[in-house]
Amino acid sequence: AGGRKLNFATAVLLAFALCVHSVLEGMALGAQQSMRSTQDIMIAIAAHKGLAAYALGSSVMESRASPRRFWTVISAFSLATPVAIFIGYALSTVSSSKGGAALSALASGTFLYVAMMEVIPRELADPSHRELKLIALTTGFGLMSMLAIWA
């Protein structure tokens, strides 16, 4: 985080957006009616959860938050998906499969919003390693596109 300092409120806003996304994806996972759909969503979650955690962790560290604040934010993010899986499962027992599809769509939308409006512009605004960042962005997009076709 050489020299740059992020406001803690901005890091908390990112954490909130990622937690909302995690809750939606967890509920979508819990609401699935078949093992195949569960596997597809699990692959999608696994493909990006670590990167989201890294982005959040580095943002909180960049804000120079206290250890207590750091662990509070990270714990909320870490618990969001597992808790929401149980909520999604409970809701799926009383609703139709359209609920799971709606939750999947909302989770996808929040992921795209956070990536396109928060993470990517902030990273590309920093001129260091911009070409490498663009290559990583393009490669990631290509790999996720292939995964979508394959799954």
PDB file of N, CA, C and O in Angstrom, residues 14-58:
ATOM      1  N   LEU A  14     -16.941  -0.921   0.755  1.00  0.00           N
ATOM      2  CA  LEU A  14     -16.589  -2.085  -0.067  1.00  0.00           C
ATOM      3  C   LEU A  14     -16.981  -3.367   0.656  1.00  0.00           C
ATOM      4  O   LEU A  14     -17.544  -4.283   0.052  1.00  0.00           O
ATOM      5  N   ALA A  15     -16.703  -3.446   1.952  1.00  0.00           N
ATOM      6  CA  ALA A  15     -17.062  -4.624   2.744  1.00  0.00           C
ATOM      7  C   ALA A  15     -18.570  -4.842   2.730  1.00  0.00           C
ATOM      8  O   ALA A  15     -19.040  -5.970   2.572  1.00  0.00           O
ATOM      9  N   PHE A  16     -19.326  -3.761   2.864  1.00  0.00           N
ATOM     10  CA  PHE A  16     -20.785  -3.875   2.838  1.00  0.00           C
ATOM     11  C   PHE A  16     -21.262  -4.428   1.501  1.00  0.00           C
ATOM     12  O   PHE A  16     -22.085  -5.348   1.451  1.00  0.00           O
ATOM     13  N   ALA A  17     -20.733  -3.877   0.406  1.00  0.00           N
ATOM     14  CA  ALA A  17     -21.128  -4.348  -0.927  1.00  0.00           C
ATOM     15  C   ALA A  17     -20.753  -5.818  -1.116  1.00  0.00           C
ATOM     16  O   ALA A  17     -21.549  -6.612  -1.637  1.00  0.00           O
ATOM     17  N   LEU A  18     -19.563  -6.206  -0.681  1.00  0.00           N
ATOM     18  CA  LEU A  18     -19.141  -7.601  -0.810  1.00  0.00           C
ATOM     19  C   LEU A  18     -19.959  -8.517   0.100  1.00  0.00           C
ATOM     20  O   LEU A  18     -20.236  -9.669  -0.258  1.00  0.00           O
ATOM     21  N   CYS A  19     -20.353  -8.031   1.267  1.00  0.00           N
ATOM     22  CA  CYS A  19     -21.189  -8.842   2.162  1.00  0.00           C
ATOM     23  C   CYS A  19     -22.581  -9.037   1.577  1.00  0.00           C
ATOM     24  O   CYS A  19     -23.148 -10.136   1.660  1.00  0.00           O
ATOM     25  N   VAL A  20     -23.154  -7.975   1.006  1.00  0.00           N
ATOM     26  CA  VAL A  20     -24.460  -8.119   0.346  1.00  0.00           C
ATOM     27  C   VAL A  20     -24.350  -9.149  -0.772  1.00  0.00           C
ATOM     28  O   VAL A  20     -25.191 -10.049  -0.903  1.00  0.00           O
ATOM     29  N   HIS A  21     -23.300  -9.039  -1.557  1.00  0.00           N
ATOM     30  CA  HIS A  21     -23.072 -10.010  -2.635  1.00  0.00           C
ATOM     31  C   HIS A  21     -22.914 -11.421  -2.061  1.00  0.00           C
ATOM     32  O   HIS A  21     -23.496 -12.375  -2.581  1.00  0.00           O
ATOM     33  N   SER A  22     -22.154 -11.572  -0.990  1.00  0.00           N
ATOM     34  CA  SER A  22     -21.937 -12.881  -0.377  1.00  0.00           C
ATOM     35  C   SER A  22     -23.229 -13.471   0.164  1.00  0.00           C
ATOM     36  O   SER A  22     -23.463 -14.681   0.052  1.00  0.00           O
ATOM     37  N   VAL A  23     -24.061 -12.638   0.756  1.00  0.00           N
ATOM     38  CA  VAL A  23     -25.357 -13.112   1.252  1.00  0.00           C
ATOM     39  C   VAL A  23     -26.216 -13.593   0.080  1.00  0.00           C
ATOM     40  O   VAL A  23     -26.814 -14.672   0.129  1.00  0.00           O
ATOM     41  N   LEU A  24     -26.256 -12.808  -0.985  1.00  0.00           N
ATOM     42  CA  LEU A  24     -27.067 -13.198  -2.143  1.00  0.00           C
ATOM     43  C   LEU A  24     -26.555 -14.487  -2.783  1.00  0.00           C
ATOM     44  O   LEU A  24     -27.344 -15.372  -3.132  1.00  0.00           O
ATOM     45  N   GLU A  25     -25.227 -14.613  -2.937  1.00  0.00           N
ATOM     46  CA  GLU A  25     -24.702 -15.833  -3.546  1.00  0.00           C
ATOM     47  C   GLU A  25     -24.898 -17.029  -2.616  1.00  0.00           C
ATOM     48  O   GLU A  25     -25.174 -18.138  -3.074  1.00  0.00           O
ATOM     49  N   GLY A  26     -24.772 -16.823  -1.314  1.00  0.00           N
ATOM     50  CA  GLY A  26     -25.017 -17.903  -0.360  1.00  0.00           C
ATOM     51  C   GLY A  26     -26.463 -18.356  -0.387  1.00  0.00           C
ATOM     52  O   GLY A  26     -26.765 -19.554  -0.381  1.00  0.00           O
ATOM     53  N   MET A  27     -27.386 -17.389  -0.432  1.00  0.00           N
ATOM     54  CA  MET A  27     -28.806 -17.741  -0.508  1.00  0.00           C
ATOM     55  C   MET A  27     -29.110 -18.462  -1.824  1.00  0.00           C
ATOM     56  O   MET A  27     -29.892 -19.425  -1.843  1.00  0.00           O
ATOM     57  N   ALA A  28     -28.496 -18.015  -2.902  1.00  0.00           N
ATOM     58  CA  ALA A  28     -28.690 -18.681  -4.194  1.00  0.00           C
ATOM     59  C   ALA A  28     -28.181 -20.119  -4.135  1.00  0.00           C
ATOM     60  O   ALA A  28     -28.827 -21.044  -4.631  1.00  0.00           O
ATOM     61  N   LEU A  29     -27.031 -20.317  -3.498  1.00  0.00           N
ATOM     62  CA  LEU A  29     -26.479 -21.671  -3.367  1.00  0.00           C
ATOM     63  C   LEU A  29     -27.395 -22.554  -2.525  1.00  0.00           C
ATOM     64  O   LEU A  29     -27.699 -23.679  -2.897  1.00  0.00           O
ATOM     65  N   GLY A  30     -27.863 -22.029  -1.405  1.00  0.00           N
ATOM     66  CA  GLY A  30     -28.733 -22.806  -0.530  1.00  0.00           C
ATOM     67  C   GLY A  30     -30.090 -23.113  -1.147  1.00  0.00           C
ATOM     68  O   GLY A  30     -30.730 -24.098  -0.790  1.00  0.00           O
ATOM     69  N   ALA A  31     -30.540 -22.287  -2.081  1.00  0.00           N
ATOM     70  CA  ALA A  31     -31.870 -22.448  -2.667  1.00  0.00           C
ATOM     71  C   ALA A  31     -31.896 -23.388  -3.872  1.00  0.00           C
ATOM     72  O   ALA A  31     -32.974 -23.647  -4.420  1.00  0.00           O
ATOM     73  N   GLN A  32     -30.759 -23.899  -4.288  1.00  0.00           N
ATOM     74  CA  GLN A  32     -30.730 -24.749  -5.482  1.00  0.00           C
ATOM     75  C   GLN A  32     -31.480 -26.051  -5.250  1.00  0.00           C
ATOM     76  O   GLN A  32     -31.445 -26.629  -4.176  1.00  0.00           O
ATOM     77  N   GLN A  33     -32.137 -26.519  -6.306  1.00  0.00           N
ATOM     78  CA  GLN A  33     -32.969 -27.714  -6.222  1.00  0.00           C
ATOM     79  C   GLN A  33     -32.263 -28.981  -6.702  1.00  0.00           C
ATOM     80  O   GLN A  33     -32.731 -30.073  -6.450  1.00  0.00           O
ATOM     81  N   SER A  34     -31.155 -28.830  -7.417  1.00  0.00           N
ATOM     82  CA  SER A  34     -30.461 -30.013  -7.930  1.00  0.00           C
ATOM     83  C   SER A  34     -28.976 -29.954  -7.593  1.00  0.00           C
ATOM     84  O   SER A  34     -28.412 -28.869  -7.372  1.00  0.00           O
ATOM     85  N   MET A  35     -28.357 -31.116  -7.570  1.00  0.00           N
ATOM     86  CA  MET A  35     -26.927 -31.185  -7.276  1.00  0.00           C
ATOM     87  C   MET A  35     -26.122 -30.494  -8.372  1.00  0.00           C
ATOM     88  O   MET A  35     -25.137 -29.826  -8.087  1.00  0.00           O
ATOM     89  N   ARG A  36     -26.551 -30.622  -9.621  1.00  0.00           N
ATOM     90  CA  ARG A  36     -25.835 -30.001 -10.738  1.00  0.00           C
ATOM     91  C   ARG A  36     -25.808 -28.479 -10.594  1.00  0.00           C
ATOM     92  O   ARG A  36     -24.787 -27.839 -10.764  1.00  0.00           O
ATOM     93  N   SER A  37     -26.976 -27.878 -10.278  1.00  0.00           N
ATOM     94  CA  SER A  37     -27.005 -26.417 -10.106  1.00  0.00           C
ATOM     95  C   SER A  37     -26.177 -25.996  -8.906  1.00  0.00           C
ATOM     96  O   SER A  37     -25.525 -24.957  -8.930  1.00  0.00           O
ATOM     97  N   THR A  38     -26.204 -26.810  -7.853  1.00  0.00           N
ATOM     98  CA  THR A  38     -25.412 -26.513  -6.663  1.00  0.00           C
ATOM     99  C   THR A  38     -23.928 -26.517  -7.015  1.00  0.00           C
ATOM    100  O   THR A  38     -23.181 -25.619  -6.614  1.00  0.00           O
ATOM    101  N   GLN A  39     -23.503 -27.511  -7.794  1.00  0.00           N
ATOM    102  CA  GLN A  39     -22.100 -27.590  -8.203  1.00  0.00           C
ATOM    103  C   GLN A  39     -21.705 -26.395  -9.064  1.00  0.00           C
ATOM    104  O   GLN A  39     -20.623 -25.828  -8.891  1.00  0.00           O
ATOM    105  N   ASP A  40     -22.577 -26.000  -9.993  1.00  0.00           N
ATOM    106  CA  ASP A  40     -22.277 -24.866 -10.874  1.00  0.00           C
ATOM    107  C   ASP A  40     -22.080 -23.589 -10.064  1.00  0.00           C
ATOM    108  O   ASP A  40     -21.125 -22.838 -10.287  1.00  0.00           O
ATOM    109  N   ILE A  41     -22.971 -23.349  -9.122  1.00  0.00           N
ATOM    110  CA  ILE A  41     -22.861 -22.128  -8.319  1.00  0.00           C
ATOM    111  C   ILE A  41     -21.651 -22.205  -7.392  1.00  0.00           C
ATOM    112  O   ILE A  41     -20.953 -21.216  -7.173  1.00  0.00           O
ATOM    113  N   MET A  42     -21.378 -23.387  -6.868  1.00  0.00           N
ATOM    114  CA  MET A  42     -20.211 -23.550  -5.998  1.00  0.00           C
ATOM    115  C   MET A  42     -18.917 -23.256  -6.759  1.00  0.00           C
ATOM    116  O   MET A  42     -18.016 -22.608  -6.235  1.00  0.00           O
ATOM    117  N   ILE A  43     -18.834 -23.706  -8.010  1.00  0.00           N
ATOM    118  CA  ILE A  43     -17.659 -23.414  -8.841  1.00  0.00           C
ATOM    119  C   ILE A  43     -17.534 -21.908  -9.065  1.00  0.00           C
ATOM    120  O   ILE A  43     -16.446 -21.339  -8.955  1.00  0.00           O
ATOM    121  N   ALA A  44     -18.659 -21.257  -9.345  1.00  0.00           N
ATOM    122  CA  ALA A  44     -18.632 -19.809  -9.570  1.00  0.00           C
ATOM    123  C   ALA A  44     -18.177 -19.071  -8.311  1.00  0.00           C
ATOM    124  O   ALA A  44     -17.371 -18.135  -8.384  1.00  0.00           O
ATOM    125  N   ILE A  45     -18.671 -19.502  -7.157  1.00  0.00           N
ATOM    126  CA  ILE A  45     -18.268 -18.860  -5.899  1.00  0.00           C
ATOM    127  C   ILE A  45     -16.783 -19.093  -5.638  1.00  0.00           C
ATOM    128  O   ILE A  45     -16.045 -18.160  -5.305  1.00  0.00           O
ATOM    129  N   ALA A  46     -16.343 -20.333  -5.802  1.00  0.00           N
ATOM    130  CA  ALA A  46     -14.938 -20.658  -5.540  1.00  0.00           C
ATOM    131  C   ALA A  46     -13.995 -19.909  -6.481  1.00  0.00           C
ATOM    132  O   ALA A  46     -12.873 -19.569  -6.101  1.00  0.00           O
ATOM    133  N   ALA A  47     -14.475 -19.629  -7.700  1.00  0.00           N
ATOM    134  CA  ALA A  47     -13.627 -18.952  -8.688  1.00  0.00           C
ATOM    135  C   ALA A  47     -13.284 -17.520  -8.292  1.00  0.00           C
ATOM    136  O   ALA A  47     -12.263 -16.995  -8.724  1.00  0.00           O
ATOM    137  N   HIS A  48     -14.108 -16.893  -7.467  1.00  0.00           N
ATOM    138  CA  HIS A  48     -13.826 -15.493  -7.167  1.00  0.00           C
ATOM    139  C   HIS A  48     -13.783 -15.128  -5.680  1.00  0.00           C
ATOM    140  O   HIS A  48     -13.386 -14.018  -5.347  1.00  0.00           O
ATOM    141  N   LYS A  49     -14.153 -16.018  -4.789  1.00  0.00           N
ATOM    142  CA  LYS A  49     -14.227 -15.687  -3.363  1.00  0.00           C
ATOM    143  C   LYS A  49     -12.855 -15.277  -2.807  1.00  0.00           C
ATOM    144  O   LYS A  49     -12.756 -14.312  -2.059  1.00  0.00           O
ATOM    145  N   GLY A  50     -11.823 -15.992  -3.172  1.00  0.00           N
ATOM    146  CA  GLY A  50     -10.490 -15.646  -2.689  1.00  0.00           C
ATOM    147  C   GLY A  50     -10.034 -14.282  -3.172  1.00  0.00           C
ATOM    148  O   GLY A  50      -9.418 -13.517  -2.419  1.00  0.00           O
ATOM    149  N   LEU A  51     -10.353 -13.952  -4.418  1.00  0.00           N
ATOM    150  CA  LEU A  51      -9.978 -12.643  -4.955  1.00  0.00           C
ATOM    151  C   LEU A  51     -10.752 -11.528  -4.262  1.00  0.00           C
ATOM    152  O   LEU A  51     -10.198 -10.462  -3.981  1.00  0.00           O
ATOM    153  N   ALA A  52     -12.027 -11.773  -3.976  1.00  0.00           N
ATOM    154  CA  ALA A  52     -12.822 -10.777  -3.250  1.00  0.00           C
ATOM    155  C   ALA A  52     -12.260 -10.580  -1.843  1.00  0.00           C
ATOM    156  O   ALA A  52     -12.157  -9.446  -1.358  1.00  0.00           O
ATOM    157  N   ALA A  53     -11.889 -11.682  -1.197  1.00  0.00           N
ATOM    158  CA  ALA A  53     -11.315 -11.596   0.150  1.00  0.00           C
ATOM    159  C   ALA A  53      -9.993 -10.828   0.115  1.00  0.00           C
ATOM    160  O   ALA A  53      -9.729 -10.003   1.003  1.00  0.00           O
ATOM    161  N   TYR A  54      -9.187 -11.071  -0.895  1.00  0.00           N
ATOM    162  CA  TYR A  54      -7.915 -10.351  -1.034  1.00  0.00           C
ATOM    163  C   TYR A  54      -8.166  -8.859  -1.242  1.00  0.00           C
ATOM    164  O   TYR A  54      -7.517  -8.019  -0.621  1.00  0.00           O
ATOM    165  N   ALA A  55      -9.110  -8.527  -2.123  1.00  0.00           N
ATOM    166  CA  ALA A  55      -9.414  -7.116  -2.381  1.00  0.00           C
ATOM    167  C   ALA A  55      -9.903  -6.428  -1.106  1.00  0.00           C
ATOM    168  O   ALA A  55      -9.483  -5.307  -0.794  1.00  0.00           O
ATOM    169  N   LEU A  56     -10.763  -7.106  -0.371  1.00  0.00           N
ATOM    170  CA  LEU A  56     -11.277  -6.530   0.869  1.00  0.00           C
ATOM    171  C   LEU A  56     -10.165  -6.400   1.911  1.00  0.00           C
ATOM    172  O   LEU A  56     -10.002  -5.338   2.523  1.00  0.00           O
ATOM    173  N   GLY A  57      -9.402  -7.462   2.094  1.00  0.00           N
ATOM    174  CA  GLY A  57      -8.319  -7.426   3.077  1.00  0.00           C
ATOM    175  C   GLY A  57      -7.299  -6.349   2.774  1.00  0.00           C
ATOM    176  O   GLY A  57      -6.866  -5.612   3.672  1.00  0.00           O
ATOM    177  N   SER A  58      -6.929  -6.213   1.511  1.00  0.00           N
ATOM    178  CA  SER A  58      -5.939  -5.186   1.166  1.00  0.00           C
ATOM    179  C   SER A  58      -6.520  -3.787   1.324  1.00  0.00           C
ATOM    180  O   SER A  58      -5.812  -2.860   1.731  1.00  0.00           O
TER     181      SER A  58
END
